[in-house]
PDB file of C-alpha atoms in Angstrom:
ATOM      1  CA  UNK A   1      15.025   4.237   9.194  1.00 58.00           C
ATOM      2  CA  UNK A   2      13.300   5.977  12.297  1.00 69.00           C
ATOM      3  CA  UNK A   3      12.169   3.547  14.780  1.00 83.00           C
ATOM      4  CA  UNK A   4       8.792   3.422  15.398  1.00 80.00           C
ATOM      5  CA  UNK A   5       6.202   4.221  18.228  1.00 83.00           C
ATOM      6  CA  UNK A   6       4.326   1.419  20.102  1.00 87.00           C
ATOM      7  CA  UNK A   7       0.927   3.036  18.361  1.00 86.00           C
ATOM      8  CA  UNK A   8       2.883   3.572  15.116  1.00 86.00           C
ATOM      9  CA  UNK A   9       3.241  -0.624  15.012  1.00 89.00           C
ATOM     10  CA  UNK A  10       0.040  -1.061  15.028  1.00 90.00           C
ATOM     11  CA  UNK A  11      -0.910   0.672  12.893  1.00 89.00           C
ATOM     12  CA  UNK A  12       1.108  -0.725   9.729  1.00 89.00           C
ATOM     13  CA  UNK A  13       0.074  -4.187  11.273  1.00 92.00           C
ATOM     14  CA  UNK A  14      -2.547  -3.386  10.976  1.00 92.00           C
ATOM     15  CA  UNK A  15      -3.362  -2.158   7.751  1.00 92.00           C
ATOM     16  CA  UNK A  16       0.074  -4.599   6.322  1.00 93.00           C
ATOM     17  CA  UNK A  17      -3.662  -7.070   7.137  1.00 93.00           C
ATOM     18  CA  UNK A  18      -5.927  -5.205   6.031  1.00 93.00           C
ATOM     19  CA  UNK A  19      -4.131  -5.434   2.547  1.00 93.00           C
ATOM     20  CA  UNK A  20      -3.270  -8.835   2.519  1.00 93.00           C
ATOM     21  CA  UNK A  21      -7.207  -9.112   3.336  1.00 92.00           C
ATOM     22  CA  UNK A  22      -8.123  -7.029  -0.337  1.00 91.00           C
ATOM     23  CA  UNK A  23      -5.620  -9.115  -1.650  1.00 91.00           C
ATOM     24  CA  UNK A  24      -6.356 -12.050  -1.142  1.00 93.00           C
ATOM     25  CA  UNK A  25     -10.052 -11.080  -1.455  1.00 91.00           C
ATOM     26  CA  UNK A  26      -8.888 -10.043  -4.912  1.00 88.00           C
ATOM     27  CA  UNK A  27      -7.448 -13.043  -6.415  1.00 91.00           C
ATOM     28  CA  UNK A  28     -10.762 -15.024  -5.208  1.00 91.00           C
ATOM     29  CA  UNK A  29     -13.466 -12.971  -6.882  1.00 86.00           C
ATOM     30  CA  UNK A  30     -14.767 -11.432  -4.148  1.00 85.00           C
ATOM     31  CA  UNK A  31     -17.287  -8.313  -5.803  1.00 90.00           C
ATOM     32  CA  UNK A  32     -15.568  -5.237  -6.090  1.00 87.00           C
ATOM     33  CA  UNK A  33     -17.756  -3.650  -3.011  1.00 85.00           C
ATOM     34  CA  UNK A  34     -15.973  -6.946  -0.830  1.00 85.00           C
ATOM     35  CA  UNK A  35     -12.104  -6.447  -0.964  1.00 86.00           C
ATOM     36  CA  UNK A  36     -11.727  -2.664  -2.211  1.00 89.00           C
ATOM     37  CA  UNK A  37     -12.777  -1.725   1.369  1.00 89.00           C
ATOM     38  CA  UNK A  38      -9.563  -3.031   3.613  1.00 88.00           C
ATOM     39  CA  UNK A  39      -7.443  -2.649   0.214  1.00 90.00           C
ATOM     40  CA  UNK A  40      -7.395   1.071   0.221  1.00 92.00           C
ATOM     41  CA  UNK A  41      -8.137   0.717   4.083  1.00 91.00           C
ATOM     42  CA  UNK A  42      -4.685  -0.989   4.434  1.00 91.00           C
ATOM     43  CA  UNK A  43      -2.520   0.984   2.041  1.00 91.00           C
ATOM     44  CA  UNK A  44      -3.807   3.735   3.524  1.00 92.00           C
ATOM     45  CA  UNK A  45      -3.192   3.054   7.414  1.00 87.00           C
ATOM     46  CA  UNK A  46      -0.073   1.345   6.436  1.00 88.00           C
ATOM     47  CA  UNK A  47       1.161   5.243   4.685  1.00 87.00           C
ATOM     48  CA  UNK A  48      -0.215   7.067   7.896  1.00 86.00           C
ATOM     49  CA  UNK A  49       1.896   5.097  10.124  1.00 83.00           C
ATOM     50  CA  UNK A  50       4.449   6.923   8.350  1.00 81.00           C
ATOM     51  CA  UNK A  51       3.500  10.420   9.563  1.00 79.00           C
ATOM     52  CA  UNK A  52       5.507  12.356  12.419  1.00 72.00           C
ATOM     53  CA  UNK A  53       3.651  11.904  15.564  1.00 66.00           C
ATOM     54  CA  UNK A  54       4.632  16.112  16.694  1.00 68.00           C
ATOM     55  CA  UNK A  55       1.666  18.453  16.174  1.00 62.00           C
ATOM     56  CA  UNK A  56       4.228  21.205  15.378  1.00 63.00           C
ATOM     57  CA  UNK A  57       3.488  21.912  11.627  1.00 63.00           C
ATOM     58  CA  UNK A  58       5.947  22.567   8.994  1.00 64.00           C
ATOM     59  CA  UNK A  59       5.446  25.362   6.351  1.00 65.00           C
ATOM     60  CA  UNK A  60       8.476  25.664   4.836  1.00 65.00           C
ATOM     61  CA  UNK A  61       7.775  28.637   1.470  1.00 67.00           C
ATOM     62  CA  UNK A  62       5.813  30.006   3.833  1.00 63.00           C
ATOM     63  CA  UNK A  63       7.471  33.686   4.224  1.00 60.00           C
ATOM     64  CA  UNK A  64       9.253  34.344   7.643  1.00 60.00           C
ATOM     65  CA  UNK A  65       8.188  37.619   9.090  1.00 57.00           C
ATOM     66  CA  UNK A  66      11.391  40.591   9.449  1.00 56.00           C
ATOM     67  CA  UNK A  67      11.717  42.599  12.222  1.00 57.00           C
ATOM     68  CA  UNK A  68      12.649  45.851  11.258  1.00 59.00           C
ATOM     69  CA  UNK A  69      14.717  47.539  13.737  1.00 54.00           C
TER      70      UNK A  69
END
């Protein structure tokens, strides 16, 4: 597993905290509209922390252009 950068760590921590608030609200009987936002926003943030920080796009299924000489 690769090391995470500072920004990725902050996003991951925010995701974990948001997911925890959502789970806490779910089990304490909050209304669906209240805990839903925290829970799913936290999951999304936690997953985006592991995306590659590179701006390049990987297209493995595109055909490479061949040059005939």
